[in-house]
Tab-separated table of N, CA, C and O in Angstrom:
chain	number	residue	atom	x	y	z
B	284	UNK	N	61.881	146.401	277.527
B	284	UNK	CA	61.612	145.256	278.362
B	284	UNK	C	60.152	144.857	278.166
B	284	UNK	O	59.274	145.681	278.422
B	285	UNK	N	59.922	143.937	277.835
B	285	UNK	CA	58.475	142.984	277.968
B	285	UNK	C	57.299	142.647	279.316
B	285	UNK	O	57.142	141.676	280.057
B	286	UNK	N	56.796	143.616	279.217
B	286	UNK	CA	56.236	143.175	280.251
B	286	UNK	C	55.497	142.540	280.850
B	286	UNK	O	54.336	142.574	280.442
B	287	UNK	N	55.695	141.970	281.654
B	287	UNK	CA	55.280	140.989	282.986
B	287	UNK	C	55.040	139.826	281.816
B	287	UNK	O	53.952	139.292	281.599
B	288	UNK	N	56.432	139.508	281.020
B	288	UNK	CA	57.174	138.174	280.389
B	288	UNK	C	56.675	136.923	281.226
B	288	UNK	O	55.893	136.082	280.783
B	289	UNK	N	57.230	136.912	282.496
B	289	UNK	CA	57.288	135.705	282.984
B	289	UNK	C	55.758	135.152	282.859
B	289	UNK	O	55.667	133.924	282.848
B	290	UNK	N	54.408	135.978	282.752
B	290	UNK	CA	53.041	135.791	283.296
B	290	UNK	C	53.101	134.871	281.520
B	290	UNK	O	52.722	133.736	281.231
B	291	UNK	N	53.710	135.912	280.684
B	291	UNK	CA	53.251	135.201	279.635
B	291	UNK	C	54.303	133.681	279.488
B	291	UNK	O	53.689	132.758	278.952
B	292	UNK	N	55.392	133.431	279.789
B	292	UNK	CA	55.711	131.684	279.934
B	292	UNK	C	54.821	131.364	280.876
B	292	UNK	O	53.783	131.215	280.231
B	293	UNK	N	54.562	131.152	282.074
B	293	UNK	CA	53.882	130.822	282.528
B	293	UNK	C	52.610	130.627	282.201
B	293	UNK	O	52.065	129.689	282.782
B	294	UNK	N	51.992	131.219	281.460
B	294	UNK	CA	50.397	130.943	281.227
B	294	UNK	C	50.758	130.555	279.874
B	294	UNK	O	50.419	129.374	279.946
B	295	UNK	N	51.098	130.664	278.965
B	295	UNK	CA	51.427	130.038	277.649
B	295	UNK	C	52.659	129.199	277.156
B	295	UNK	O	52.575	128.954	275.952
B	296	UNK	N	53.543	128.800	277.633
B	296	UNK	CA	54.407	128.018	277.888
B	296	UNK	C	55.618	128.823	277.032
B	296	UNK	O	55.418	129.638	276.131
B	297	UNK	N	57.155	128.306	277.641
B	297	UNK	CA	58.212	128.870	276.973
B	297	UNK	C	58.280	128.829	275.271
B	297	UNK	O	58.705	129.852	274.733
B	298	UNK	N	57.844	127.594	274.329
B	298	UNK	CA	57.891	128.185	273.058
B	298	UNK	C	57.210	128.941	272.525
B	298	UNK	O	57.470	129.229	271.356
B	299	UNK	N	55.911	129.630	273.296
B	299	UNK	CA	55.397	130.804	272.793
B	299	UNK	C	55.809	132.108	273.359
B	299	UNK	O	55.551	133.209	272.873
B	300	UNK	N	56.527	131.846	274.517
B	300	UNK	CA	57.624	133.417	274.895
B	300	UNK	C	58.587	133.161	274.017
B	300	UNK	O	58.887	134.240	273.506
B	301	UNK	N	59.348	132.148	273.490
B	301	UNK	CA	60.355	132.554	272.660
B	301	UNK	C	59.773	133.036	271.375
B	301	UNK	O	60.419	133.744	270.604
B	302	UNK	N	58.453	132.620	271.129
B	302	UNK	CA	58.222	133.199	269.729
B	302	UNK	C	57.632	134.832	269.894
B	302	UNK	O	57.085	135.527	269.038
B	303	UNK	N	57.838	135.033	270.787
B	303	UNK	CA	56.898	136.460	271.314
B	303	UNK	C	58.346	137.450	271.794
B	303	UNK	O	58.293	138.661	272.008
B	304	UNK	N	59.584	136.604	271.892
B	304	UNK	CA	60.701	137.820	271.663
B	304	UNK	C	60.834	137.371	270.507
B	304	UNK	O	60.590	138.413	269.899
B	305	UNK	N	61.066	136.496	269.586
B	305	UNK	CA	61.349	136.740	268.035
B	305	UNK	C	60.460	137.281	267.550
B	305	UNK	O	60.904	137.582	266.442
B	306	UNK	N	59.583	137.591	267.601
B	306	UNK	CA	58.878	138.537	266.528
B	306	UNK	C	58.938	139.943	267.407
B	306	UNK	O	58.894	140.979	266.744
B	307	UNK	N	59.022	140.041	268.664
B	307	UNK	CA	59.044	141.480	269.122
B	307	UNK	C	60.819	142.023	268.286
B	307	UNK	O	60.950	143.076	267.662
B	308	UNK	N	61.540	141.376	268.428
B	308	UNK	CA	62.502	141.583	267.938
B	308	UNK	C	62.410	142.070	266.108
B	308	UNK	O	62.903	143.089	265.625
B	309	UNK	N	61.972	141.462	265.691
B	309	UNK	CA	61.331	141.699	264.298
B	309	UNK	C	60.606	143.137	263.936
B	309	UNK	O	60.723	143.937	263.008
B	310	UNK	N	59.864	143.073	265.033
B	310	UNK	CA	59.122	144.627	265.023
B	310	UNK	C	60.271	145.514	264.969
B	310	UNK	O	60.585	146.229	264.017
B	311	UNK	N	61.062	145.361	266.447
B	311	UNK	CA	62.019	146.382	265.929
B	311	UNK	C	62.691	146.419	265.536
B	311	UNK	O	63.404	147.345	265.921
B	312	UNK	N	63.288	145.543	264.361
B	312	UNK	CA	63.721	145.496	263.474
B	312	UNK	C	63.281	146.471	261.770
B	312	UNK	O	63.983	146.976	260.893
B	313	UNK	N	62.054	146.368	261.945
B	313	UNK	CA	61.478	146.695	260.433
B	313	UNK	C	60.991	148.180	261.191
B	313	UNK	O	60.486	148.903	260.332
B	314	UNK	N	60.998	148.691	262.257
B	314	UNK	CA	60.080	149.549	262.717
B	314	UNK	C	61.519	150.547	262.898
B	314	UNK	O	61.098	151.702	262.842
B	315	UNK	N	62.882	150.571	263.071
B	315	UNK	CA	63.704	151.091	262.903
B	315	UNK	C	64.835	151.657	261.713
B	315	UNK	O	64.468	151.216	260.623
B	316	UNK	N	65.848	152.330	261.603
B	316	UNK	CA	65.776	152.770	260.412
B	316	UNK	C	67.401	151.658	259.843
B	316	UNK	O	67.586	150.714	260.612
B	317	UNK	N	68.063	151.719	259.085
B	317	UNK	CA	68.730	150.720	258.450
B	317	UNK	C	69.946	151.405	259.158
B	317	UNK	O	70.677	150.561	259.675
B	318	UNK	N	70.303	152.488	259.302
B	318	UNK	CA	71.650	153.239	260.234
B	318	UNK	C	71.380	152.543	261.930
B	318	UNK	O	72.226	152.345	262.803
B	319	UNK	N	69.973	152.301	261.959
B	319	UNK	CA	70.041	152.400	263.912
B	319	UNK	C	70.440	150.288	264.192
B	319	UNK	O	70.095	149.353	263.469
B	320	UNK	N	71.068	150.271	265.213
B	320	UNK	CA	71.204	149.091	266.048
B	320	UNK	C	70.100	148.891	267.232
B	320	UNK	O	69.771	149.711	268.089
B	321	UNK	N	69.535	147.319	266.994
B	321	UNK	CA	69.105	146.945	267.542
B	321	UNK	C	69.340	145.489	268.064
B	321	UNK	O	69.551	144.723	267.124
B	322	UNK	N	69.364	144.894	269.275
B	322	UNK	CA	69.407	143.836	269.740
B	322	UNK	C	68.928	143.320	270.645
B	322	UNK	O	68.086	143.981	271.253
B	323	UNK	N	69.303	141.669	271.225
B	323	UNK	CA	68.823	141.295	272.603
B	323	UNK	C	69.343	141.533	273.170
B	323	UNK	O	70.321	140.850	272.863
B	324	UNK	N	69.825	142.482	274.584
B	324	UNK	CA	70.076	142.477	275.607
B	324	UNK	C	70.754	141.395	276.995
B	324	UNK	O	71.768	141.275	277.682
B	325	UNK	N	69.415	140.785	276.800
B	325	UNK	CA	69.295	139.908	278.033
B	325	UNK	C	67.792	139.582	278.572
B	325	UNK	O	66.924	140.397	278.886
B	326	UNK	N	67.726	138.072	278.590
B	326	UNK	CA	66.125	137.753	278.666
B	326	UNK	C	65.239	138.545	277.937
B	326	UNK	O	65.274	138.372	276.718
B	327	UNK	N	64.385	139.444	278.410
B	327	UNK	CA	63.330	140.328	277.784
B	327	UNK	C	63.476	140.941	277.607
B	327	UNK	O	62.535	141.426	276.979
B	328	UNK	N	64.675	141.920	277.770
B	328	UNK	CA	65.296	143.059	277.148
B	328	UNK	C	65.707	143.083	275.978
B	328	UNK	O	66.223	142.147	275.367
B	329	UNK	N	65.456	144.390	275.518
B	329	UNK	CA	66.311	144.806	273.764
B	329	UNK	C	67.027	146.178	274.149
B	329	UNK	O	66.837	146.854	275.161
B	330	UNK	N	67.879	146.414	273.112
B	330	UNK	CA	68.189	147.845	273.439
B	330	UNK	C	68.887	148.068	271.695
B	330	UNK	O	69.331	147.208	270.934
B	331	UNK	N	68.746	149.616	271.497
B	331	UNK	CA	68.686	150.035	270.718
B	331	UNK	C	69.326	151.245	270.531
B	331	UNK	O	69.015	152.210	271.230
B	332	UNK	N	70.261	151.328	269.598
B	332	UNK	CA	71.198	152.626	269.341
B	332	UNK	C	70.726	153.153	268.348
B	332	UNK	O	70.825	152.513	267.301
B	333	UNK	N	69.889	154.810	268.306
B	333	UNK	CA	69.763	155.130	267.193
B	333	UNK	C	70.677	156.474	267.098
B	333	UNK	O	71.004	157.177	268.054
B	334	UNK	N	71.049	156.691	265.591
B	334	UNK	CA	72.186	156.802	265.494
B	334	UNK	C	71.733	158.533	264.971
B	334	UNK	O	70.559	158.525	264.601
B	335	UNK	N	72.245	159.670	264.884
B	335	UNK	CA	72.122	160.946	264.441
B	335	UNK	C	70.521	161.065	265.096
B	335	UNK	O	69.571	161.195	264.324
B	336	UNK	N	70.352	161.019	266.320
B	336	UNK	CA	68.894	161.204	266.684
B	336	UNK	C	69.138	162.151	267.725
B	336	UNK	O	70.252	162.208	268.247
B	337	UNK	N	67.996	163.065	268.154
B	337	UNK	CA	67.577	163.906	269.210
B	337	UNK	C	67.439	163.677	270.095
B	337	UNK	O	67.028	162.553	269.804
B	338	UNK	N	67.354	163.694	271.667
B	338	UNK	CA	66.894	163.061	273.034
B	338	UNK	C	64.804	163.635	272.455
B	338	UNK	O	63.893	162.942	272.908
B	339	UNK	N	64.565	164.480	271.806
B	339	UNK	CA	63.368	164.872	271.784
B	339	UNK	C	62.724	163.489	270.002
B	339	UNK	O	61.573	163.072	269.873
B	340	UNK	N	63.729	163.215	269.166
B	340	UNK	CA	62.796	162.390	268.231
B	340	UNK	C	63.270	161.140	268.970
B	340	UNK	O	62.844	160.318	268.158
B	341	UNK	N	63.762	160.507	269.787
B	341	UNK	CA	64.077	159.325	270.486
B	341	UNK	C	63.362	158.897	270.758
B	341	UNK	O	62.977	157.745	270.557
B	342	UNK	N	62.639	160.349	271.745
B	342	UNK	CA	61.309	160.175	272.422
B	342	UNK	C	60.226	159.058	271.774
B	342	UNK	O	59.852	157.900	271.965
B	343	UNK	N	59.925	160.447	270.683
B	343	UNK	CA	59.036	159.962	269.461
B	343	UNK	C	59.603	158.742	268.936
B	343	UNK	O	58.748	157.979	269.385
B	344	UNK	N	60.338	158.054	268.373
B	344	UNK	CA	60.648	157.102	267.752
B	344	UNK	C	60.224	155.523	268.999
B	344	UNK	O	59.881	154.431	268.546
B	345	UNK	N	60.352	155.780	270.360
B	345	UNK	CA	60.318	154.905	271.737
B	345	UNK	C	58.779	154.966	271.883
B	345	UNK	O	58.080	153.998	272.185
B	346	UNK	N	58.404	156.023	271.671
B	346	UNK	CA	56.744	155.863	271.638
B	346	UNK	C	56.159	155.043	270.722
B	346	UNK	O	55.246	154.247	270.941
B	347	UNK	N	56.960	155.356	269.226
B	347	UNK	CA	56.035	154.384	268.360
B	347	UNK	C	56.364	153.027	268.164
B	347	UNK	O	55.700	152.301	267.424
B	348	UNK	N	57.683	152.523	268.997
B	348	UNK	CA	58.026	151.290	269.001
B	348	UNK	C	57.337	150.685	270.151
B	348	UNK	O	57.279	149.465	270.298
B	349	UNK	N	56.863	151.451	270.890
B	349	UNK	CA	55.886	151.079	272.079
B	349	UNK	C	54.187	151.349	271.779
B	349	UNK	O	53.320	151.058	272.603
B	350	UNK	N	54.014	151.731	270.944
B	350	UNK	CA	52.563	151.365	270.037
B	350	UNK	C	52.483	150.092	269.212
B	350	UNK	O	51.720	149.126	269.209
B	351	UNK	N	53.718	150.505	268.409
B	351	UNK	CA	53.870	148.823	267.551
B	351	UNK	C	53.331	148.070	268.302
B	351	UNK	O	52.151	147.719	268.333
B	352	UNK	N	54.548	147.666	269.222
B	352	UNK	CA	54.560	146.627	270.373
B	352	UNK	C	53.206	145.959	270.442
B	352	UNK	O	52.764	144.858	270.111
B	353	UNK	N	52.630	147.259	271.105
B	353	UNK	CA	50.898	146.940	271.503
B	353	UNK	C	50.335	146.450	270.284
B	353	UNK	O	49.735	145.395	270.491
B	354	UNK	N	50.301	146.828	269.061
B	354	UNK	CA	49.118	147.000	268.173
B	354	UNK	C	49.923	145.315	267.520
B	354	UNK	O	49.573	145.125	266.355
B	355	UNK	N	50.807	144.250	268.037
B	355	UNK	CA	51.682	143.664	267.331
B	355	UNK	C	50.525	142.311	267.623
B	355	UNK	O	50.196	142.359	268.808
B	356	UNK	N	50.040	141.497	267.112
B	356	UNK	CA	49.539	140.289	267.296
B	356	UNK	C	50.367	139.152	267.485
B	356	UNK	O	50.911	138.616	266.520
B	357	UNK	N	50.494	138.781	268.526
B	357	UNK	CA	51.250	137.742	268.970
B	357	UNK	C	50.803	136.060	269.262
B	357	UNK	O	50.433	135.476	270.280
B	358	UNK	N	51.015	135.651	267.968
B	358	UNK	CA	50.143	134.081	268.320
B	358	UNK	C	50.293	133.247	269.477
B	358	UNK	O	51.378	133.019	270.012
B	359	UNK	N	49.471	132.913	269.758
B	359	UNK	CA	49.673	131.945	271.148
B	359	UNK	C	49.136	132.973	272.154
B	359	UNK	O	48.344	132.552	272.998
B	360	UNK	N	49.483	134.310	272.165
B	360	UNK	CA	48.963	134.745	273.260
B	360	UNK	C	47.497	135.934	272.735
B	360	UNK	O	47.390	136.900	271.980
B	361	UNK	N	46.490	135.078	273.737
B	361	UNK	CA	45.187	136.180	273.509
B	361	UNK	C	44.988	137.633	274.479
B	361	UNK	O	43.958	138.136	274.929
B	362	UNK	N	46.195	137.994	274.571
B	362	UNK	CA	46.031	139.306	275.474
B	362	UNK	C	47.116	140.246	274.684
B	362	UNK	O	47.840	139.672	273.870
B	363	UNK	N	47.223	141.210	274.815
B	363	UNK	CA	47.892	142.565	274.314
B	363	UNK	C	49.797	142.278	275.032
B	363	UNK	O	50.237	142.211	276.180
B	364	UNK	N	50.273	142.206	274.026
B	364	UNK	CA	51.983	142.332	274.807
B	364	UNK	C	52.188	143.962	274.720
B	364	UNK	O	51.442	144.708	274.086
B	365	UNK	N	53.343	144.375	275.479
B	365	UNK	CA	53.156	145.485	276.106
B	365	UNK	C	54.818	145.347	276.218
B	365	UNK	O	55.389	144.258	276.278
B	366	UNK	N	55.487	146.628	276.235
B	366	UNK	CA	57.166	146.869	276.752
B	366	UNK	C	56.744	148.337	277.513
B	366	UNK	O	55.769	149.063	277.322
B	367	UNK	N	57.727	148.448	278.321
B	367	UNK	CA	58.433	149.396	279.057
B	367	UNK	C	59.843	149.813	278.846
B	367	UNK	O	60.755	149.073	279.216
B	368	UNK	N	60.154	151.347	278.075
B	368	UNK	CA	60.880	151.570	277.686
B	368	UNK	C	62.304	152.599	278.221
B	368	UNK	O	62.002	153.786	278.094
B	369	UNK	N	63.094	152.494	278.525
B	369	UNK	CA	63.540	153.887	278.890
B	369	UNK	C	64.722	154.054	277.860
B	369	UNK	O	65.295	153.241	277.134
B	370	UNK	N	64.889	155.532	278.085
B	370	UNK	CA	65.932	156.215	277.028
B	370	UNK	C	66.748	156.877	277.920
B	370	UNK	O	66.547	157.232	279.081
B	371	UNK	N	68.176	157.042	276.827
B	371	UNK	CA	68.961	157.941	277.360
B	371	UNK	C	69.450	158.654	276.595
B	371	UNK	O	69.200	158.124	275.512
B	372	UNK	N	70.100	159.690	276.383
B	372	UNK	CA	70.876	160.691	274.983
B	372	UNK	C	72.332	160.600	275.220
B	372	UNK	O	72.720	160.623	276.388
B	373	UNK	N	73.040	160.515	274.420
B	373	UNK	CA	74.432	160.768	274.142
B	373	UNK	C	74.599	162.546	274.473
B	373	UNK	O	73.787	163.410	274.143
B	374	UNK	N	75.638	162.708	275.067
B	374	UNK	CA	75.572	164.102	275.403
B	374	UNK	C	76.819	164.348	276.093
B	374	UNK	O	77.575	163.536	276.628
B	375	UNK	N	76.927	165.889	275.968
B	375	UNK	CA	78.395	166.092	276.725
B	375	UNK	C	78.284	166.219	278.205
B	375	UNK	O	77.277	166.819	278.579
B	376	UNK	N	79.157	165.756	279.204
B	376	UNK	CA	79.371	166.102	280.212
B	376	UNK	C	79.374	167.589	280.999
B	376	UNK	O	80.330	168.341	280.812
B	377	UNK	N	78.521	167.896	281.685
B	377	UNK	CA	78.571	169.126	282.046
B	377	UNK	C	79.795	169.676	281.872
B	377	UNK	O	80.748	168.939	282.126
B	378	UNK	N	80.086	171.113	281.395
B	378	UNK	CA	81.773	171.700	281.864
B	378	UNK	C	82.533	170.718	281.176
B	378	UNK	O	83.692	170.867	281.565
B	379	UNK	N	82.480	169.830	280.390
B	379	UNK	CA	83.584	169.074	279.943
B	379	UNK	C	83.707	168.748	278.568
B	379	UNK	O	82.607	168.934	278.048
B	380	UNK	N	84.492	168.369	277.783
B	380	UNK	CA	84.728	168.061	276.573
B	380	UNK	C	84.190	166.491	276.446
B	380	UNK	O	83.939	165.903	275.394
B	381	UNK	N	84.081	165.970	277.804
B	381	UNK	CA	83.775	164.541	277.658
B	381	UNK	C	82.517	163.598	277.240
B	381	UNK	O	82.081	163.553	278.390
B	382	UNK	N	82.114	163.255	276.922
B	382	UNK	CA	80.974	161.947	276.526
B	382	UNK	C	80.488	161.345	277.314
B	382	UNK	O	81.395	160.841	277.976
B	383	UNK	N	79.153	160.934	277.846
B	383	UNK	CA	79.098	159.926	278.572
B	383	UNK	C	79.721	158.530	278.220
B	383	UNK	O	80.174	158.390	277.083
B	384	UNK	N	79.763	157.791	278.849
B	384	UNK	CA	80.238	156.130	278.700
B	384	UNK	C	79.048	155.118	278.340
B	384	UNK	O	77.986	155.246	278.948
B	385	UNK	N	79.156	154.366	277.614
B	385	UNK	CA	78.289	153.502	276.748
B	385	UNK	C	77.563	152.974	278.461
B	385	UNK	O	76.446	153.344	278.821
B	386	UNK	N	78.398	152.150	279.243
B	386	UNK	CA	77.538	152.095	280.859
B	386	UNK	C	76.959	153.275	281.041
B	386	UNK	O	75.739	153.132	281.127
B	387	UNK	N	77.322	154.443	281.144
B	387	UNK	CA	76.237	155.713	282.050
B	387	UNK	C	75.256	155.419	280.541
B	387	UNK	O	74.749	154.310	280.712
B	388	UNK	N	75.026	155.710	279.829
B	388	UNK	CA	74.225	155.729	278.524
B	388	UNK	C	72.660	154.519	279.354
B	388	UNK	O	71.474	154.651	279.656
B	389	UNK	N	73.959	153.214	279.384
B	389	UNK	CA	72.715	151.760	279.451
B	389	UNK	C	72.183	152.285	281.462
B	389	UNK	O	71.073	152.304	281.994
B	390	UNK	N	73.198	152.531	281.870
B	390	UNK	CA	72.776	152.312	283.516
B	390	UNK	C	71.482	153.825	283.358
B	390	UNK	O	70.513	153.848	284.117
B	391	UNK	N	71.662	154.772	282.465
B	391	UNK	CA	70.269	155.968	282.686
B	391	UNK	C	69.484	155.324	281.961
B	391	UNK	O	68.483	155.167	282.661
B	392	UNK	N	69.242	154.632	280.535
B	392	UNK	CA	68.228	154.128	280.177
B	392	UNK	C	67.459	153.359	281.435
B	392	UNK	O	66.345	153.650	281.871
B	393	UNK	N	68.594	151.999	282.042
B	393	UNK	CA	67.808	151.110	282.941
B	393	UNK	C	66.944	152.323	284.155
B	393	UNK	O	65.798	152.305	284.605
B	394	UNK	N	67.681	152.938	284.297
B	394	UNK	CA	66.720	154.035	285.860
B	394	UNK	C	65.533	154.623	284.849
B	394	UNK	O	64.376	154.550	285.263
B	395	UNK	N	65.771	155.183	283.585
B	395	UNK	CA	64.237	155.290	282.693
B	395	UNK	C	63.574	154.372	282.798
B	395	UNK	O	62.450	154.871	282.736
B	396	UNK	N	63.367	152.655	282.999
B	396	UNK	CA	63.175	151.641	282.387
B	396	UNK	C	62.231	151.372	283.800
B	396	UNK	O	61.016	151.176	283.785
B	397	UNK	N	63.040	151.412	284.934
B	397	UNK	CA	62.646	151.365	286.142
B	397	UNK	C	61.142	151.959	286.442
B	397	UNK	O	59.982	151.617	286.667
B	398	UNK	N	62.157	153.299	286.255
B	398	UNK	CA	60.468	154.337	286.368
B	398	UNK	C	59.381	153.679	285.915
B	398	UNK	O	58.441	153.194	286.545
B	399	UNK	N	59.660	153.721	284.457
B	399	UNK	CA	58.254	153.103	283.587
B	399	UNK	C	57.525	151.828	284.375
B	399	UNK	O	56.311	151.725	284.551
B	400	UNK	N	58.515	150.909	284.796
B	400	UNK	CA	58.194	149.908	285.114
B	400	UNK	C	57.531	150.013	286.322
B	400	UNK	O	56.829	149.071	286.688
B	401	UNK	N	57.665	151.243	287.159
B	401	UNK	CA	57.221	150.743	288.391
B	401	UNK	C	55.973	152.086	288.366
B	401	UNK	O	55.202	152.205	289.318
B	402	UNK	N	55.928	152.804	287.453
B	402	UNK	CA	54.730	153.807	287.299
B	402	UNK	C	53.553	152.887	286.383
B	402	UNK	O	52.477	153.455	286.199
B	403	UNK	N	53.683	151.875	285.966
B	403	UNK	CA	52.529	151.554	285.514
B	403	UNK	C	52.781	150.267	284.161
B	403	UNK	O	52.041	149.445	283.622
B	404	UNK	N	54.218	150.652	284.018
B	404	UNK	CA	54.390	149.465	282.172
B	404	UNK	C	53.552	150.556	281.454
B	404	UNK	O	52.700	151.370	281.810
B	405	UNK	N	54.271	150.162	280.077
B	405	UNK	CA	53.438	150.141	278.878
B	405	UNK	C	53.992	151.588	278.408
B	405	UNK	O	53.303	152.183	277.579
B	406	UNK	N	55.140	152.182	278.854
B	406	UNK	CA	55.380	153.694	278.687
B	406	UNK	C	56.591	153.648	278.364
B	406	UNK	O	57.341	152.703	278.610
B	407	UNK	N	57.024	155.146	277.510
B	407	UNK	CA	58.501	155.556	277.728
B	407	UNK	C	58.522	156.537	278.663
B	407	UNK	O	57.666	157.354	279.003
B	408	UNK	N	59.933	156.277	279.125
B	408	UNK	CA	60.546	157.530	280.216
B	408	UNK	C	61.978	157.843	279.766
B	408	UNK	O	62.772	157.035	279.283
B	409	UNK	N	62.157	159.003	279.976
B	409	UNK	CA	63.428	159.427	279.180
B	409	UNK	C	63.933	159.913	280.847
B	409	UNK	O	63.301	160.353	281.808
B	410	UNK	N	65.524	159.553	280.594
B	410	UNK	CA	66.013	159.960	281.430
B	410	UNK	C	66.823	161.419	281.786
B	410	UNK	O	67.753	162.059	281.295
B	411	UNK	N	65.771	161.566	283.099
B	411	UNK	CA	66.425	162.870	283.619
B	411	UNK	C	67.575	163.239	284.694
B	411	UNK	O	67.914	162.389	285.517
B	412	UNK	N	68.021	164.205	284.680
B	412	UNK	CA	69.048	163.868	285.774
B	412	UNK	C	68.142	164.176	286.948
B	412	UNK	O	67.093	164.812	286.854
B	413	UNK	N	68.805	163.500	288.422
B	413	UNK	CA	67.660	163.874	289.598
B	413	UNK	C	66.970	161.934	289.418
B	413	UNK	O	66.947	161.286	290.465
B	414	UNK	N	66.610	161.414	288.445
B	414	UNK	CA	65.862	159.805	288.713
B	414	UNK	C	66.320	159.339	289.592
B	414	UNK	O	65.694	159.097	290.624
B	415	UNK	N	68.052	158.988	289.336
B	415	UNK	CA	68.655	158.342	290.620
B	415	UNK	C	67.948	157.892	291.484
B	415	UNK	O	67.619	156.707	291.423
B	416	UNK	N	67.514	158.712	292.533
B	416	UNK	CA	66.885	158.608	293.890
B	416	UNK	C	65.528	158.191	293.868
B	416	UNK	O	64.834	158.348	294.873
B	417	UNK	N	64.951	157.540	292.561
B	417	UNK	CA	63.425	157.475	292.347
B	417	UNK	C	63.153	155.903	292.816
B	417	UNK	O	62.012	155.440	292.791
């Protein structure tokens, strides 16, 4: 998620937020690997499936797409763009043979996403069990 998007339409007008998710989109595009999925979401959101990955190189991989981000020059705007990221892992169900569901997957990223968002922007948070209530 992009943060505090709206400040940037607002102070720079909507065709430089749309050009500021097309090229954020771009980043993670070239900044990911040719197996992983990436897309738009919704408004300022992206989300991203990477594919044979670790909950621990996810990490790492969400960090450096959240350095990109920062280090990304965005014309039109003279201030630093910034995302807030959260993750989640594919994993088995306690005691069960079962999978999480592509929703529990997106609904723990969004409670990662949250966190970040409301501890400060500009971070990843991986989701733990126990956030819920955060």
């Amino acid at each position: 998620d992009i943060d505090h998007f709206k400040s940037i339409n607002d102070t720079f007008g909507h065709p430089v937020g749309d050009r500021v998710i097309r090229m954020l989109g771009a980043v993670l595009r070239d900044s990911l690997r040719s197996t992983d999925v990436v897309g738009r979401y919704g408004g300022e959101e992206f989300c991203a499936l990477l594919t044979d990955t670790s909950r621990d190189r996810g990490l790492e991989v969400a960090e450096r797409l959240r350095a990109d981000i920062e280090a990304t020059e965005f014309g039109g705007v003279n201030r630093p763009v910034t995302a807030s990221i959260g993750l989640s892992h594919l994993e088995h169900l306690e005691d069960t043979d079962e999978r999480l569901t592509v929703e529990q997957l997106i609904s723990r990223a969004d409670i990662g996403l949250f966190v970040a968002k409301s501890s400060g922007r500009n971070q990843v948070i991986g989701y733990e069990p126990g956030m819920e209530g955060e």
